Amino acid sequence: MKMPTAHRIALLFNGNKVYDRDIIAGIAAYLNTTRVSWDLFLEEDFRCRLPGIERWQGDGIIADFDDPAVCAALAHSHVPVVAVGGSYAREADYPVGIPYVATDNFKIVKLAYDHLVEAGLTRFACFSLPEAAVNRWAQERETAFCTLMERDHMHADVYRGVATSAPSWDEAVEQQIAWLNSLEKPVGIIAVSDARARQLLQACMHAGIAVPEQVALIGIDNDPLARMLTRIPLSSVIQGSEEMGRTAAHLLHQMLNGARLSGTRILVPPAGLNVLASTRHQPFQHPQVMQARHFIRQYACQGIKTEQVADYVGVSRSSLEAHFRHELGRSVHDEILHFKLDAAKTLLVREPGQVAEVAVRCGFTTVQYMHAVFKRELGCTPREFQQRSRVTPGPVA
Amino acid sequence: MTQGDADARYILRNGRGMRVAVSAHDASLLSWWAPDRYGRMADVLAATLRPSSPIGWQCDALTEASVSLSILQDGVAARLHYRLDDDGSLHIDGEATAGTVARLALPAPWFNLCGREAGVGDHVLRLAAGHYYPSGAAGSGSREVAGSAFDFRQPAPISARLAWPGASCHDGFDHVFCLAGDAVLHDAAMVTDPASGRVLRFFTGGLRLHVLTGASRFCLAPLALEILPGQVARQMLVYRLGVADIDALGVNQTINKET
């Protein structure tokens, strides 16, 4: 049987970041789901090495155009090229005549900004990178941030800091702290990448700045490594990188079949948000709601009822309910139950086997009632919850 | 509630503050209030196009969280049962009988998970479908989704897929997909909205799914019921609304198959 000749395709990416690796994973996924067979040219360390690429005898190239050296090397390529990179606000910044698959920088920053707004913040800042040809994406994200600030008639506070290197590390951190101290709190900060967010989070810890109470921080990339290296779990925007890889592979596939796609440009929006502790900011402006929650936090497990909370705050039950509905979208009873449930979850993980006792200690009138609440809220019984949490390691104290 | 009043509705509620309004007039869904990742409630249904679904349903039973409706029209007897569960599942069970061969299109909801006047282009769609009908309607000549803009076996944003060369449907999808499931209730589709964090899951007992997308709304609909004389034609669906962060915990992933 004659096998169809496989096209020889070069993937020019620096696969040391989760973003590039996900793009490559997307290309692989496209190949796996189709009958397309490509011989992939990729350095064994997933690094992009350009010297001699113009003499390479292949059929097509998918390349990371965020790297200006790649743009220059492929400007006059004799084989079909699909560019992958960040989107630009200015048309002139895109390479001419090459199909381009972009991560939508504006939508990424907008998603982060909208999230901070929804989290209740009213002041915003952006932590970027020093201007450099290799991180034009960071400047694009800054621009997107400034555009949104201008739209909403707010001052755009952008800090680029210095590029990090071992000798200047302490100085870089000091400058970050000085900038953080200069900001009016609370403030929501968008970092142009998770790596950058992680540095700032560390600076916050050094300076004793509470995250997320004083500084709510969100990064971009949803990088598991950056998350592992921070003590406070970092919220992040998830880019559509796998879909970018699938799209780039599809475009090249079409071009190898003769399609002319030089003007094609596809912007891929972010795939989602990973909301973690660094942006769980809860500014309950209403003083009565704040007071009520303070009371509930202390006494939820002693079986308090809505009336007692209202008495403590000194307002009628109905007006307290109205404030809760408005500020939190739930009732006072739900809030009490929420605290009881959280307390029960913590105790169940810590003290195996003691379901009945946990129910009493957390203010549930009966074990049956706690059982029903678990079923409704978590879809499992207290015992199932306990067994499940034993399988997955608990949080590090 | 008076029959004939086009605004008459039945309200279903669950234990988590969700509420669904079902029209007493044509049995369609009028609104579905559901929380986003911040706990804020919004109506996630977009104005429903009313196809030729029959008008003049009668209410047989109504509880806090469910309603049973029936109709007898032009020789077709149909029943529809809506039930809203605490996990955010809206079960819709339909059955119909007729003396002759007949078709019955039951009303299907249009969604916008943002709950606002915003586009659905950035909604992310996943479909358990390996084949689709390029012509739009289900007929002969289904095609593999592999290698095309119609391959949603891995989640993909709607607008970016419409921009693929050869998608040839730039205004939106209006296609019938062949589902990979069996004839019992199976996980057929999922739509997530990165902005609000809302997630819609769709389970069906059917093997075909009509996917329609517009600028500001989308619809996941079963095909019309084909009724044969002497047999009961059935439709079994679940739309389940949740929030990405909660779904990500892996809780509530299984769906109660008894109806």
XYZ file of C-alpha atoms in Angstrom:
656
model
C 0.000 0.000 0.000
C 1.284 3.419 -0.924
C 1.318 5.861 1.933
C 0.471 9.463 1.078
C 3.581 11.627 1.225
C 3.731 13.486 4.487
C 4.350 17.213 4.348
C 7.389 18.453 6.216
C 6.332 21.227 8.575
C 8.501 23.334 10.872
C 7.082 24.624 14.160
C 9.097 27.639 15.259
C 8.201 28.211 18.907
C 10.069 28.561 22.155
C 8.243 25.935 24.124
C 9.373 27.062 27.555
C 6.100 28.770 28.379
C 2.678 27.245 28.868
C 1.235 29.522 26.148
C 3.585 28.197 23.423
C 3.244 24.623 24.612
C -0.571 24.874 24.455
C -0.342 26.198 20.894
C 1.815 23.210 19.945
C -0.687 20.954 21.765
C -3.475 22.498 19.654
C -1.554 21.765 16.440
C -1.046 18.193 17.633
C -4.759 17.878 18.473
C -5.681 18.995 14.949
C -3.349 16.404 13.442
C -4.706 13.683 15.721
C -8.342 14.306 14.843
C -7.750 14.489 11.093
C -6.002 12.164 8.679
C -3.415 14.859 8.042
C 0.065 13.483 8.379
C 2.914 15.912 8.877
C 6.560 15.290 9.626
C 7.213 17.908 12.249
C 10.508 19.740 12.393
C 10.973 20.808 16.010
C 14.214 21.069 17.964
C 14.529 18.381 20.612
C 14.517 21.028 23.354
C 11.512 22.829 21.797
C 13.653 25.922 21.232
C 13.374 27.945 18.058
C 16.689 28.180 16.182
C 16.572 30.340 13.109
C 19.987 30.219 11.417
C 19.629 28.451 8.074
C 15.821 28.318 8.166
C 15.647 30.088 4.788
C 17.498 27.143 3.239
C 15.290 24.532 4.912
C 13.758 22.138 2.370
C 10.284 21.821 3.883
C 6.652 22.347 2.841
C 5.340 24.794 5.418
C 5.982 26.688 8.635
C 3.910 27.690 11.663
C 5.838 30.266 13.675
C 5.628 32.518 16.705
C 5.608 36.034 15.234
C 5.850 37.687 18.662
C 9.578 37.184 18.177
C 10.871 39.907 15.821
C 13.765 37.683 14.722
C 11.216 35.146 13.441
C 9.292 37.860 11.543
C 12.509 39.000 9.878
C 13.696 35.509 9.010
C 10.359 34.515 7.432
C 9.486 37.757 5.660
C 10.498 36.303 2.288
C 9.861 32.620 2.896
C 9.398 30.491 -0.220
C 7.142 28.013 1.615
C 3.668 28.702 3.065
C 3.875 30.343 6.479
C 1.163 30.773 9.138
C 1.959 33.369 11.794
C 0.823 33.021 15.401
C 1.079 35.887 17.871
C -0.557 38.674 19.777
C -3.201 40.945 18.295
C -2.380 44.585 17.616
C -4.468 47.700 18.004
C -2.825 49.189 14.914
C -3.314 47.526 11.558
C 0.234 48.493 10.478
C 1.780 46.286 13.176
C 0.659 43.045 11.537
C 3.017 41.340 9.069
C 1.979 41.919 5.468
C 0.682 39.089 3.301
C 0.905 36.312 5.893
C -2.156 34.631 7.463
C -2.172 35.463 11.155
C -3.761 33.717 14.138
C -3.853 36.043 17.130
C -4.608 35.904 20.811
C -6.984 38.823 21.281
C -5.013 41.091 23.643
C -7.823 43.593 23.990
C -10.374 40.953 25.001
C -7.891 39.377 27.417
C -7.365 42.672 29.243
C -11.066 43.500 29.090
C -11.954 40.153 30.696
C -9.448 40.829 33.504
C -10.715 44.389 33.950
C -14.402 43.397 33.949
C -13.593 40.760 36.537
C -11.938 43.331 38.826
C -14.945 45.637 38.373
C -17.316 42.784 39.254
C -15.153 42.003 42.276
C -16.038 45.484 43.495
C -12.888 47.468 42.739
C -13.044 51.068 41.595
C -9.320 51.865 41.094
C -7.094 50.052 38.637
C -3.466 49.775 37.603
C -1.408 47.744 35.165
C 1.940 46.041 35.847
C 3.733 45.694 32.534
C 7.226 45.090 31.216
C 9.895 47.511 29.969
C 9.380 48.263 26.309
C 11.224 45.731 24.153
C 10.867 44.241 20.690
C 10.440 40.758 22.175
C 7.464 41.732 24.310
C 5.342 43.863 22.053
C 2.415 41.842 23.453
C 3.018 43.454 26.852
C 2.806 46.917 25.293
C -0.378 45.872 23.458
C -1.917 44.803 26.779
C -0.903 48.133 28.308
C -2.547 49.927 25.389
C -5.717 47.885 25.863
C -5.713 48.791 29.563
C -5.252 52.507 28.793
C -8.051 52.370 26.198
C -10.442 50.889 28.765
C -9.420 53.457 31.400
C -9.977 56.267 28.940
C -13.354 54.837 27.972
C -14.396 54.815 31.630
C -12.867 58.236 32.380
C -10.291 56.933 34.812
C -6.619 57.571 35.303
C -4.470 54.812 33.775
C -1.644 53.926 36.154
C 0.847 51.778 34.246
C 4.112 50.612 35.796
C 6.706 48.889 33.650
C 9.425 48.419 36.244
C 12.773 47.062 35.190
C 13.662 43.831 33.465
C 14.599 41.253 36.072
C 18.157 40.046 36.386
C 19.990 38.530 39.341
C 22.172 41.552 40.250
C 19.311 44.053 40.108
C 16.749 41.797 41.763
C 16.620 43.573 45.127
C 16.391 46.931 43.446
C 13.585 45.726 41.189
C 11.613 44.489 44.194
C 12.203 47.761 46.070
C 10.909 49.747 43.134
C 7.846 47.494 42.855
C 7.123 48.045 46.545
C 7.542 51.811 46.143
C 5.054 51.732 43.286
C 2.610 49.574 45.249
C 2.860 51.969 48.196
C 2.149 54.927 45.934
C -1.192 53.475 44.824
C -4.382 54.425 46.600
C -5.996 51.278 48.049
C -7.895 49.157 47.478
C -6.703 48.752 43.918
C -7.128 46.109 41.244
C -3.960 45.347 39.302
C -3.735 43.583 35.962
C -0.307 42.078 35.330
C 0.569 41.462 31.672
C 1.569 37.854 32.433
C 1.418 35.372 35.310
C 5.203 35.571 35.644
C 4.899 39.315 36.185
C 1.928 38.857 38.564
C 3.897 36.399 40.639
C 6.718 38.930 41.120
C 4.277 41.599 42.226
C 2.519 39.212 44.592
C 5.863 38.515 46.199
C 6.502 42.263 46.512
C 3.092 42.621 48.213
C 4.089 39.931 50.729
C 7.419 41.687 51.417
C 5.684 44.999 51.960
C 2.916 43.534 54.103
C 0.212 44.564 51.623
C -2.888 42.392 51.983
C -3.978 40.485 48.864
C -6.813 40.655 47.858
C -8.098 43.159 50.455
C -5.758 46.029 49.504
C -4.404 44.810 46.197
C -6.486 42.462 44.065
C -4.210 40.949 41.448
C -4.873 39.078 38.217
C -2.381 37.673 35.713
C -2.617 36.282 32.189
C -1.726 32.730 30.982
C -3.177 30.560 33.766
C 0.317 29.133 34.210
C 0.275 26.242 36.718
C 3.921 26.856 37.578
C 3.379 30.511 38.473
C 0.439 29.362 40.593
C 2.547 26.808 42.414
C 5.188 29.391 43.235
C 2.811 31.767 45.003
C 1.456 31.434 48.502
C -1.810 33.146 47.588
C -3.467 31.359 44.656
C -3.280 33.676 41.647
C -6.303 34.485 39.475
C -5.592 34.468 35.776
C -7.042 34.875 32.294
C -6.947 31.643 30.276
C -5.876 32.339 26.688
C -7.384 30.384 23.809
C -3.938 28.982 22.956
C -4.995 25.440 22.032
C -7.647 26.804 19.709
C -4.980 29.074 18.198
C -2.870 25.992 17.465
C -5.833 24.154 15.912
C -6.660 27.217 13.796
C -3.062 27.687 12.625
C -2.838 24.010 11.667
C -6.136 24.275 9.757
C -4.923 27.341 7.834
C -1.656 25.671 6.855
C -3.545 22.501 5.913
C -5.745 24.570 3.574
C -2.709 26.337 2.085
C -0.975 23.029 1.390
C -4.150 22.080 -0.514
C -3.777 25.202 -2.627
C -5.898 27.761 -0.771
C -4.617 31.340 -0.874
C -5.119 32.826 2.557
C -2.583 35.669 2.689
C -5.120 38.188 4.002
C -6.693 35.871 6.561
C -6.578 36.998 10.158
C -8.327 35.147 12.967
C -8.521 36.607 16.458
C -9.087 34.031 19.172
C -10.793 35.338 22.334
C -9.742 34.183 25.822
C -11.159 30.816 26.874
C -12.002 31.773 30.432
C -10.984 32.998 33.837
C -9.491 31.037 36.663
C -10.766 32.941 39.674
C -8.713 32.218 42.783
C -7.944 33.969 46.063
C -5.898 36.877 44.645
C -9.063 38.549 43.318
C -11.672 37.302 45.790
C -12.123 40.855 46.924
C -15.422 41.427 48.725
C -16.010 45.081 49.345
C -19.414 45.061 50.983
C -19.895 48.774 50.984
C -23.120 48.620 52.912
C -22.191 49.020 56.599
C -25.145 46.950 57.827
C -24.240 44.034 55.569
C -20.633 44.270 56.752
C -21.743 44.280 60.402
C -24.130 41.408 59.820
C -21.455 39.296 58.146
C -19.061 40.033 60.984
C -21.689 38.710 63.424
C -22.510 35.710 61.241
C -18.832 34.787 60.874
C -18.506 34.590 64.658
C -21.796 32.969 65.606
C -23.066 31.004 62.583
C -22.142 27.701 64.208
C -24.106 28.487 67.341
C -27.390 28.152 65.511
C -28.243 31.839 65.076
C -31.293 32.875 63.082
C -31.992 35.859 60.818
C -33.852 37.690 63.638
C -30.802 37.620 65.884
C -28.612 39.034 63.118
C -31.129 41.819 62.490
C -31.299 42.545 66.249
C -27.518 42.746 66.429
C -27.337 45.178 63.513
C -30.348 47.082 64.818
C -32.525 47.050 61.719
C -35.725 45.301 60.757
C -35.468 41.818 59.354
C -37.013 42.881 56.067
C -34.632 45.767 55.435
C -31.617 43.589 56.289
C -32.915 40.982 53.846
C -33.289 43.659 51.185
C -29.685 44.846 51.695
C -28.400 41.258 51.509
C -30.330 40.552 48.330
C -29.005 43.708 46.778
C -25.354 43.388 47.827
C -24.833 39.634 47.816
C -27.763 38.266 45.839
C -28.661 35.894 48.676
C -30.644 35.880 51.897
C -29.321 36.212 55.458
C -30.289 32.589 56.035
C -28.243 31.510 52.995
C -25.271 33.425 54.330
C -25.501 31.706 57.732
C -25.882 28.339 56.052
C -22.884 29.070 53.837
C -20.669 29.686 56.888
C -21.992 26.583 58.629
C -21.344 24.508 55.557
C -17.787 25.841 55.230
C -17.117 25.127 58.889
C -18.521 21.600 58.527
C -16.363 20.951 55.441
C -13.231 22.038 57.295
C -14.051 19.905 60.344
C -14.927 16.841 58.270
C -11.566 16.986 56.520
C -9.722 17.469 59.798
C -11.602 14.952 61.943
C -12.403 11.714 60.176
C -15.540 9.863 61.095
C -17.208 12.361 63.401
C -20.178 13.299 61.210
C -22.790 13.564 63.998
C -20.501 15.609 66.181
C -19.584 17.921 63.308
C -23.287 18.574 62.711
C -23.762 19.647 66.332
C -20.614 21.741 66.440
C -21.528 23.584 63.263
C -24.987 24.522 64.447
C -27.066 22.115 62.360
C -30.153 21.156 64.360
C -29.944 17.520 63.219
C -27.558 15.261 61.316
C -30.353 14.719 58.791
C -30.513 18.438 58.101
C -26.746 18.656 57.516
C -27.067 15.625 55.252
C -29.787 17.377 53.233
C -27.745 20.600 52.952
C -24.697 18.675 51.723
C -26.800 16.822 49.177
C -28.303 20.026 47.899
C -25.213 22.235 47.885
C -22.478 19.735 47.047
C -24.368 16.813 45.554
C -22.896 14.353 48.057
C -23.356 13.222 51.647
C -21.049 14.477 54.436
C -19.400 11.068 54.547
C -18.844 11.002 50.788
C -17.360 14.482 51.040
C -15.036 13.262 53.755
C -13.950 10.237 51.740
C -13.369 12.314 48.645
C -11.261 14.885 50.430
C -9.104 12.128 51.840
C -8.199 11.049 48.295
C -7.056 14.525 47.253
C -4.447 16.103 49.487
C -5.766 18.910 51.663
C -4.455 22.464 51.516
C -1.049 23.110 53.039
C -1.445 24.963 56.315
C -54.137 32.819 35.200
C -56.374 32.920 32.177
C -55.935 30.838 29.065
C -55.549 32.950 25.971
C -53.632 35.614 27.859
C -50.327 35.703 25.967
C -48.437 36.858 29.069
C -49.760 34.169 31.417
C -46.927 32.103 32.799
C -46.011 29.401 35.294
C -43.045 30.108 37.549
C -40.781 27.254 38.673
C -38.221 27.769 41.436
C -35.417 25.709 42.893
C -33.767 25.796 46.300
C -30.901 27.954 45.047
C -32.882 30.950 43.899
C -33.163 30.050 40.209
C -36.489 30.670 38.574
C -37.907 29.683 35.232
C -41.031 31.057 33.566
C -43.005 28.812 31.215
C -45.593 30.385 28.943
C -49.133 29.213 29.594
C -49.881 30.239 26.026
C -47.471 28.163 23.915
C -45.523 26.229 26.587
C -42.255 27.923 25.599
C -39.654 29.133 28.092
C -39.991 32.861 28.717
C -37.214 33.523 31.207
C -34.597 31.725 33.256
C -32.985 33.649 36.090
C -29.649 32.132 37.027
C -26.587 33.343 38.965
C -23.233 34.230 37.397
C -19.880 33.513 39.078
C -20.460 36.513 41.336
C -23.847 35.200 42.447
C -25.654 37.878 40.484
C -28.933 36.808 38.903
C -29.840 37.549 35.298
C -32.285 36.252 32.725
C -30.227 34.104 30.338
C -32.968 33.544 27.764
C -33.069 35.656 24.643
C -36.410 36.446 23.022
C -37.688 33.142 21.670
C -38.567 32.832 18.044
C -41.914 31.148 18.097
C -41.921 28.543 15.402
C -45.019 26.570 14.680
C -45.364 25.312 18.234
C -49.011 24.830 19.131
C -50.972 27.343 21.178
C -53.529 26.667 23.888
C -51.926 24.271 26.377
C -53.728 23.101 29.449
C -52.096 22.811 32.833
C -52.500 19.338 34.369
C -50.310 19.737 37.429
C -48.275 22.512 38.962
C -45.851 22.430 41.887
C -43.162 24.826 43.136
C -40.595 23.322 40.749
C -42.564 21.552 38.014
C -45.441 21.924 35.616
C -47.247 19.430 33.370
C -48.973 20.716 30.262
C -51.019 18.995 27.611
C -52.707 19.802 24.358
C -54.952 18.093 21.815
C -54.857 19.753 18.434
C -55.374 18.566 14.853
C -55.406 14.945 15.977
C -52.097 15.228 17.856
C -52.125 14.714 21.622
C -49.010 16.048 23.326
C -47.777 16.355 26.882
C -44.882 18.406 28.184
C -43.385 18.202 31.641
C -40.929 20.815 32.962
C -39.021 20.218 36.192
C -36.367 22.474 37.734
C -33.922 20.700 40.080
C -31.742 22.174 42.797
C -28.579 21.423 40.805
C -29.737 23.847 38.097
C -31.128 21.172 35.742
C -34.282 21.904 33.825
C -35.752 18.591 32.685
C -38.083 18.810 29.714
C -39.924 15.610 28.883
C -42.312 15.546 25.977
C -44.476 12.846 24.446
C -46.979 12.817 21.641
C -49.386 10.449 19.922
C -51.455 10.806 16.759
C -53.839 8.819 14.593
C -51.778 9.520 11.483
C -48.139 10.282 10.702
C -47.410 13.721 12.102
C -44.621 16.059 13.141
C -44.567 18.190 16.239
C -42.027 20.928 16.921
C -41.842 21.604 20.615
C -40.608 25.055 21.646
C -36.818 25.419 22.109
C -35.179 28.183 24.150
C -32.601 30.671 22.859
C -29.863 31.606 25.290
C -27.422 34.401 25.939
C -25.378 33.323 28.954
C -24.141 36.863 29.528
C -27.673 37.803 30.453
C -27.210 41.180 28.809
C -27.305 42.765 25.405
C -23.892 41.353 24.506
C -22.737 39.084 21.714
C -22.420 35.332 22.079
C -19.434 35.161 19.694
C -17.005 34.586 22.547
C -19.145 31.865 24.112
C -17.184 28.610 23.979
C -19.017 25.602 22.508
C -18.353 21.898 22.943
C -20.382 19.303 21.028
C -20.197 15.529 21.294
C -20.702 15.239 17.537
C -18.467 13.527 14.984
C -20.699 14.291 11.963
C -22.880 17.117 10.707
C -25.125 17.916 7.755
C -23.496 20.610 5.581
C -26.808 21.564 3.967
C -28.266 22.687 7.254
C -31.219 20.328 7.390
C -30.859 16.690 8.384
C -31.133 14.674 5.228
C -28.733 12.491 3.356
C -25.034 13.150 3.127
C -23.631 13.804 6.549
C -19.980 14.759 6.712
C -17.216 14.209 9.247
C -16.460 17.216 11.414
C -12.752 16.338 11.605
C -10.540 19.022 10.087
C -13.416 21.487 9.672
C -14.783 24.520 11.500
C -17.585 22.220 12.712
C -15.322 20.141 14.929
C -16.374 21.162 18.436
C -15.310 17.931 20.105
C -12.804 20.144 21.910
C -14.302 23.443 23.120
C -13.923 26.384 20.711
C -15.190 29.980 20.619
C -18.100 30.421 18.206
C -17.014 33.618 16.404
C -13.412 32.507 15.857
C -14.723 29.280 14.252
C -17.031 31.195 11.936
C -13.922 33.032 10.702
C -12.249 29.780 9.527
C -11.902 29.693 5.766
C -14.501 27.383 4.308
C -16.882 27.709 7.258
C -19.223 29.361 4.695
C -21.691 30.441 7.345
C -20.339 33.786 8.500
C -23.617 34.934 10.032
C -23.840 31.974 12.344
C -24.301 28.228 12.553
C -27.616 26.730 11.500
C -26.676 23.078 11.249
C -27.806 19.681 12.395
C -25.152 17.594 14.150
C -25.131 13.826 14.687
C -24.471 13.096 18.325
C -22.077 10.431 19.459
C -24.314 9.307 22.354
C -26.825 6.504 22.648
C -30.588 6.773 22.941
C -30.546 7.313 26.700
C -29.920 10.709 28.197
C -26.342 11.663 27.282
C -24.042 14.661 27.580
C -24.370 16.278 24.159
C -23.178 19.859 24.463
C -21.711 22.468 26.729
C -21.531 26.236 26.284
C -19.467 28.450 28.576
C -19.370 32.214 28.780
C -15.945 33.391 29.943
C -17.325 36.797 30.979
C -20.080 35.695 33.372
C -18.675 32.265 34.179
C -22.049 30.674 33.385
C -21.988 27.177 31.925
C -24.882 25.556 30.093
C -24.870 21.811 29.693
C -27.250 20.034 27.385
C -28.272 16.404 27.759
C -30.600 14.668 25.363
C -32.026 11.279 24.595
C -31.958 12.165 20.888
C -29.270 11.518 18.294
C -29.576 14.767 16.350
C -29.012 18.289 17.564
C -29.838 21.496 15.747
C -27.304 24.209 16.610
C -28.228 27.784 15.771
C -26.134 30.831 16.576
C -26.870 34.495 15.954
C -25.092 37.667 16.980
C -26.540 37.789 20.477
C -28.107 34.400 21.102
C -27.828 30.694 20.435
C -30.069 27.669 20.500
C -29.443 23.980 21.088
C -32.611 22.284 19.924
C -33.776 18.753 19.317
C -35.419 18.017 15.968
C -39.202 17.946 15.661
C -40.907 14.827 17.013
C -41.850 12.340 14.285
C -45.083 10.689 15.341
C -46.206 7.333 13.964
C -49.774 6.114 14.498
C -50.160 3.792 17.461
C -46.768 4.726 18.929
C -45.746 7.233 21.562
C -43.039 9.628 20.332
C -40.841 10.835 23.181
C -38.388 13.630 23.746
C -36.113 13.805 26.766
C -33.923 16.837 27.426
C -32.034 18.466 30.236
C -30.575 21.967 30.157
C -28.367 22.501 33.176
C -27.056 25.917 34.184
C -24.102 26.260 36.495
C -21.008 28.329 37.008
C -17.550 27.497 35.664
C -15.765 27.716 38.999
C -18.218 25.345 40.632
C -18.310 22.887 37.755
C -14.508 22.874 37.806
C -14.600 21.336 41.274
C -15.910 18.158 39.727
C -18.971 18.163 41.936
C -22.402 17.451 40.457
C -20.911 16.058 37.269
C -23.345 13.194 37.047
C -26.913 13.723 36.107
C -29.877 11.954 37.550
C -31.101 9.743 34.762
C -34.423 8.844 36.311
C -37.134 11.225 35.297
